[in-house]
Short mmCIF file of C-alpha atoms in Angstrom, two decimals:
data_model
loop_
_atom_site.label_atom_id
_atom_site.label_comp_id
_atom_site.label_asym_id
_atom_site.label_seq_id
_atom_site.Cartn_x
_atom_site.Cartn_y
_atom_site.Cartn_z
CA UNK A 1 210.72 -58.29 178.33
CA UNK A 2 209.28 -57.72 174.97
CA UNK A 3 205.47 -57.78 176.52
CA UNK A 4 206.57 -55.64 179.27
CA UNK A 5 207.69 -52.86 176.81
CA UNK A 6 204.54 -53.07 174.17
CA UNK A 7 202.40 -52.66 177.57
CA UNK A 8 204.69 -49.56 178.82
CA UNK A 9 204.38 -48.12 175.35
CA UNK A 10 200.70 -48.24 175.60
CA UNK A 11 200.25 -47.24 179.11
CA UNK A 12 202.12 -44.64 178.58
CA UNK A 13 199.71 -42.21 175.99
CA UNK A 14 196.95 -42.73 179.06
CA UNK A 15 199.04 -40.82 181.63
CA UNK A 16 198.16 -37.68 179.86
CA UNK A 17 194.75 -36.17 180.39
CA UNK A 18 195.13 -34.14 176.77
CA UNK A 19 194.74 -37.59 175.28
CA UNK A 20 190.72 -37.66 176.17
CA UNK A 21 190.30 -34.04 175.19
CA UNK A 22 191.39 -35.01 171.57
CA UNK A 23 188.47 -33.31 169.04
CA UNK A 24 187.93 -34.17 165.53
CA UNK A 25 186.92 -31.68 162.97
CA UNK A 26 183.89 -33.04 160.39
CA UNK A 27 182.96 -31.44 157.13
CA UNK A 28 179.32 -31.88 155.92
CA UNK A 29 180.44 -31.31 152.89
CA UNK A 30 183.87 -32.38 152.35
CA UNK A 31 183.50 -31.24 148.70
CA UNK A 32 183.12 -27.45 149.53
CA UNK A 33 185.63 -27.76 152.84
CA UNK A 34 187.32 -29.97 155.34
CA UNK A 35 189.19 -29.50 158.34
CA UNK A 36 191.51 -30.32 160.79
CA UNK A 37 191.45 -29.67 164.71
CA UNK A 38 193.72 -29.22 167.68
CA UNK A 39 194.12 -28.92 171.41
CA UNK A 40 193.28 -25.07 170.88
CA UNK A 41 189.94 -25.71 169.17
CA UNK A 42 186.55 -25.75 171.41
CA UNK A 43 183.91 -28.08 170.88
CA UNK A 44 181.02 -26.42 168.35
CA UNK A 45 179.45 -25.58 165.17
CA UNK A 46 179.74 -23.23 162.84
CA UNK A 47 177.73 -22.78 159.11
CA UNK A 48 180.62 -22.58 156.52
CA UNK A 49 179.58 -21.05 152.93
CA UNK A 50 182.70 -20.67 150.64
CA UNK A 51 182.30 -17.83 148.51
CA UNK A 52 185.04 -18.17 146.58
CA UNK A 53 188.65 -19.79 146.05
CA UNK A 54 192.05 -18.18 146.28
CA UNK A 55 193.44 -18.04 142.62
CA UNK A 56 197.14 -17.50 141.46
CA UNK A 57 197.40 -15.32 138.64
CA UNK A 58 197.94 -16.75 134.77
CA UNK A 59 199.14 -14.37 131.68
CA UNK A 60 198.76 -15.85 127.88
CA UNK A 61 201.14 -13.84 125.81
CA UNK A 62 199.98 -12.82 121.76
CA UNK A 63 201.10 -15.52 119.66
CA UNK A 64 204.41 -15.56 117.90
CA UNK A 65 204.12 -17.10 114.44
CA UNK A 66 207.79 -18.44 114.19
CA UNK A 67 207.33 -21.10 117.36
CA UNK A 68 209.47 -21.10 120.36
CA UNK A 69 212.15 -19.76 117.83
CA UNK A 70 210.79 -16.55 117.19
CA UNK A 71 213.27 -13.65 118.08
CA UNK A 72 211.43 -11.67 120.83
CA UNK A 73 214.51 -8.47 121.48
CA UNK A 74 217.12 -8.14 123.71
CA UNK A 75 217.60 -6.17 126.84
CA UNK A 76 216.36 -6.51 130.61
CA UNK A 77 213.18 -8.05 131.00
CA UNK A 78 211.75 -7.52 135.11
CA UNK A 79 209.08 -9.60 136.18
CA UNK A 80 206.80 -8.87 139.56
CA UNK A 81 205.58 -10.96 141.65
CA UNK A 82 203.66 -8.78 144.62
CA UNK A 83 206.17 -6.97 146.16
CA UNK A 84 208.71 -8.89 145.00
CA UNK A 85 210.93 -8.16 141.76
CA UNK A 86 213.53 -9.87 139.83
CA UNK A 87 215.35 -9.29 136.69
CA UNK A 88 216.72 -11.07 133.67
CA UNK A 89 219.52 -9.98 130.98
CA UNK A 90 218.30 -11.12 127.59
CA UNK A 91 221.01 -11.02 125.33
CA UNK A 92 221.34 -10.70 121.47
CA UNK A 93 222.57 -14.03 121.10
CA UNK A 94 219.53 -15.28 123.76
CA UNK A 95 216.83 -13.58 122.90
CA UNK A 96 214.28 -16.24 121.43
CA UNK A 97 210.60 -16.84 123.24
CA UNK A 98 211.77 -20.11 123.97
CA UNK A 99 215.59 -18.50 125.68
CA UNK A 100 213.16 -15.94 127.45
CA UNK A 101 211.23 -18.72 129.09
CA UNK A 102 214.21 -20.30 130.36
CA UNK A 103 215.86 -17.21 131.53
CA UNK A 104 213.07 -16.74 133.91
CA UNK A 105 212.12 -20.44 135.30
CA UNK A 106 216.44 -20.45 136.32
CA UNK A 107 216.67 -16.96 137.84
CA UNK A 108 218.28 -17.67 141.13
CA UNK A 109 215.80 -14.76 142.89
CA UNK A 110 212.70 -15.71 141.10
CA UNK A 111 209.71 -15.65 143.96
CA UNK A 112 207.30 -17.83 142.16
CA UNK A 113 206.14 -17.22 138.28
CA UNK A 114 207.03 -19.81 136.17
CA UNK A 115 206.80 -19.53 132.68
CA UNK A 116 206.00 -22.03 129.88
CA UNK A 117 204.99 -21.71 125.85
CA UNK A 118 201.80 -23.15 124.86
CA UNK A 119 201.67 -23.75 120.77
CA UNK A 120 198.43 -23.23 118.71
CA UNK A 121 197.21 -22.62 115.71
CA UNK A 122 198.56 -19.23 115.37
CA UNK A 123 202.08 -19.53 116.75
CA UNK A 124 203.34 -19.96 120.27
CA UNK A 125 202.40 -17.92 123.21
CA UNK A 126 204.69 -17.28 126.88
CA UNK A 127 202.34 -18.23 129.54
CA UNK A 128 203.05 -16.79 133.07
CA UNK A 129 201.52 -18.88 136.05
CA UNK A 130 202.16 -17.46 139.64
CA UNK A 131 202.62 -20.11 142.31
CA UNK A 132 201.55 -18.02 144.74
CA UNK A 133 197.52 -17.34 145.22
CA UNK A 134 196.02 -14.10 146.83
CA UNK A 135 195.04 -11.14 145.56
CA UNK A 136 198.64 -9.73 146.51
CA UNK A 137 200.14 -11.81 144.73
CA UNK A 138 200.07 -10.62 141.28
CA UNK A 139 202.56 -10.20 138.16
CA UNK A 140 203.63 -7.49 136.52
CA UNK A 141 206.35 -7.19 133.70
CA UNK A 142 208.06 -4.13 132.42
CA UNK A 143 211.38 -4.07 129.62
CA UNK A 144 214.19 -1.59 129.76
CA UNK A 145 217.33 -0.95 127.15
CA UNK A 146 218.29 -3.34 124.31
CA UNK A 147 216.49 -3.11 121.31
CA UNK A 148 212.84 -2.66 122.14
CA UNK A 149 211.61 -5.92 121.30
CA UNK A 150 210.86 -6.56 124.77
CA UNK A 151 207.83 -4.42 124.88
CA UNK A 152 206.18 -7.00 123.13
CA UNK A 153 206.06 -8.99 126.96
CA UNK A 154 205.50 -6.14 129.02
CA UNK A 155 202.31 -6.26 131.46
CA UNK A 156 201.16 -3.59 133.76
CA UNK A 157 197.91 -5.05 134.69
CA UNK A 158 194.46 -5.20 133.53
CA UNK A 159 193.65 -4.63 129.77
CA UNK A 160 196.97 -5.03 127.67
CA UNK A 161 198.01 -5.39 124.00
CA UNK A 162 200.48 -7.96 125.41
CA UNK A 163 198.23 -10.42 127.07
CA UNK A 164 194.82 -11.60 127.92
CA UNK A 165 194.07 -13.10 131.59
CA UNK A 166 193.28 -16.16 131.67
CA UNK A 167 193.26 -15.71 135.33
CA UNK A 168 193.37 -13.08 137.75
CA UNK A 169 194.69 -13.21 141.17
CA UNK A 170 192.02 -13.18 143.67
CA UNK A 171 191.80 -14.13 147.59
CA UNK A 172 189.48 -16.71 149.30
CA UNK A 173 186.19 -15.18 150.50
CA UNK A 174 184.31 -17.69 153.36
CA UNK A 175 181.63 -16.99 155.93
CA UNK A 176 181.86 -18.48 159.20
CA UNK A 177 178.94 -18.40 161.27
CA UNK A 178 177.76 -15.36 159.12
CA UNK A 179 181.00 -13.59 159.49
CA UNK A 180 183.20 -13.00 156.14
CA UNK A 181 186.83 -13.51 156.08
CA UNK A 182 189.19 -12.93 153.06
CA UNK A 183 192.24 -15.16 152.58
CA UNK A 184 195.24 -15.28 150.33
CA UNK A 185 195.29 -18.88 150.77
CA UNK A 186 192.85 -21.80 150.51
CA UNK A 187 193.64 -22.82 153.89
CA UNK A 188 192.52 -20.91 156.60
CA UNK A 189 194.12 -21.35 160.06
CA UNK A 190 193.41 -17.85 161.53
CA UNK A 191 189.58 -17.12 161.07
CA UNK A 192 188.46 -19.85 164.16
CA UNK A 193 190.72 -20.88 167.34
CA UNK A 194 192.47 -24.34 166.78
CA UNK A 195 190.81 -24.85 163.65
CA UNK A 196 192.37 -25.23 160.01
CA UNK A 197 189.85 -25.29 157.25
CA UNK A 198 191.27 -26.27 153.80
CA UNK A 199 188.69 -24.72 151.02
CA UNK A 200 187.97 -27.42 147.64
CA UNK A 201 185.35 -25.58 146.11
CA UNK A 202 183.53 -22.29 145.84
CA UNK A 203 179.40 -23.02 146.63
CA UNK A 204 177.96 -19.24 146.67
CA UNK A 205 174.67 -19.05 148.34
CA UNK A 206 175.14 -22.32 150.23
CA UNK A 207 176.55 -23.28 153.63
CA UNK A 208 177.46 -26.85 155.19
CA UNK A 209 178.41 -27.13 159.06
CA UNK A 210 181.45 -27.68 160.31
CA UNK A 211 181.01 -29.68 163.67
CA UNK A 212 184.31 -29.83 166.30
CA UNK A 213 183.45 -32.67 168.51
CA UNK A 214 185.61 -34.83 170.97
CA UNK A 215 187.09 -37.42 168.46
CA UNK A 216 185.84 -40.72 170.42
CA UNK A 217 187.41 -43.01 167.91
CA UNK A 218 191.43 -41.42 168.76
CA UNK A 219 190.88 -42.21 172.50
CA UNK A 220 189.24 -45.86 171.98
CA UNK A 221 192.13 -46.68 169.54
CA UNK A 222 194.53 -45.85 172.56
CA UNK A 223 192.43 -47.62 175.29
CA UNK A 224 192.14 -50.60 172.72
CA UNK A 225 195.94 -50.55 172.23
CA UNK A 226 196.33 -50.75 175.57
CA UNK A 227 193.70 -54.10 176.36
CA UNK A 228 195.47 -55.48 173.76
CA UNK A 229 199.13 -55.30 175.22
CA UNK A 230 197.63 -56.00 178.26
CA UNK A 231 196.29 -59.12 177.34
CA UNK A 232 199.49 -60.26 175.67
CA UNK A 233 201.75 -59.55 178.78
CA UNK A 234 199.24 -61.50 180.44
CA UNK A 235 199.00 -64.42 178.54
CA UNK A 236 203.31 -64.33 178.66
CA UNK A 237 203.37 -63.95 181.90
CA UNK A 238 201.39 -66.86 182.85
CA UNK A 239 203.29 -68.95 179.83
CA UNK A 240 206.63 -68.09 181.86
CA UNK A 241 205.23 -68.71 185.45
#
């Protein structure tokens, strides 16, 4: 009985025709790109060259001598993220870098900035990181009521007072077959039918092909599956008779 249901189980994956159409999707350079295909894809090749990556955004606040102690203000600091918005109450009694930080990594409606202190020489600085890459996807922070001190985290973009960059948000630019497609994300599932190509690193002025083939190795690992129950019904069967 046990032979008789391995052999169903492998018989089974050859009644459908899709299983011979399987393709396989191969990088030449797996360190610029790879990729995955599926029954959508065609069979082809196309010259990949990855312009750039998708980025999130990253804010490094001035330093503040006194540490994570040091009292920032008190108010309602409102942090961006895109299009999307959420605010935090910082209260007299909360209003240290350190009680900022953790006011915005536990807001309940916070879309994706996280913050963290890094500590130097000079004091420590708020550091905003975005989970989210694309050029959409950018932060923003603005301070109302309280006492003012907030100012001191504001950001509206570009040049500030408040922070430097350390990284702006930027999209994924990649040329397929000559034809250039921005993405917020480093994996692109929308630029080539059936295909998903997963950007690792930007390689300007370079291409590598990407080749979509029928994946020969999926459909012998089935037909092999299938000798081998085969075989061991076989060899029960004439055990038993």
């Amino acid at each position: 009985r046990g032979a008789l249901a391995a052999f169903q189980s492998a018989l089974t994956p050859l009644k459908n025709t899709d299983l011979f159409d399987v393709l396989s999707a191969q990088s030449a350079d797996i360190e610029a790109f790879t990729a995955t295909a599926d029954s959508d894809a065609v069979a082809g090749s196309y010259e990949i060259e990855v312009q750039q990556l998708a980025k999130a955004e990253q804010l490094v606040s001035n330093a503040f001598v006194s540490g994570a102690s040091s009292v920032v203000g008190d108010g309602t600091l409102t942090v961006t993220l895109g299009t999307t918005a959420f605010s935090v109450g910082i209260g007299a009694a909360a209003n240290t870098l350190a009680e900022i930080r953790d006011a915005i990594n536990t807001a309940g409606d916070n879309p994706g900035v996280r913050a963290t202190l890094v500590y130097g020489q000079t004091g420590a600085r708020l550091v905003l990181s975005s989970t989210a890459t694309g050029a959409s996807n950018s932060i923003r922070v603005s301070a109302a009521g309280g006492d003012g001190g907030l100012a001191q985290l504001t950001y509206a973009g570009g040049v500030s007072p408040n922070y430097t960059q350390n990284q702006a948000a930027q999209d994924a630019i990649v040329r397929i077959s000559g034809v250039e497609k921005h993405s917020a994300s480093n994996v692109i599932s929308d630029a080539i039918d059936g295909v998903a190509i997963t950007l690792k690193s930007a390689d300007p002025g370079n291409t590598a092909t990407l080749t979509i083939a029928n994946d020969q190795d999926a459909v012998a690992a089935n037909v092999r599956k299938f000798v081998t129950a085969y075989n061991a019904m076989r060899t029960k069967l004439d055990t038993l008779s």
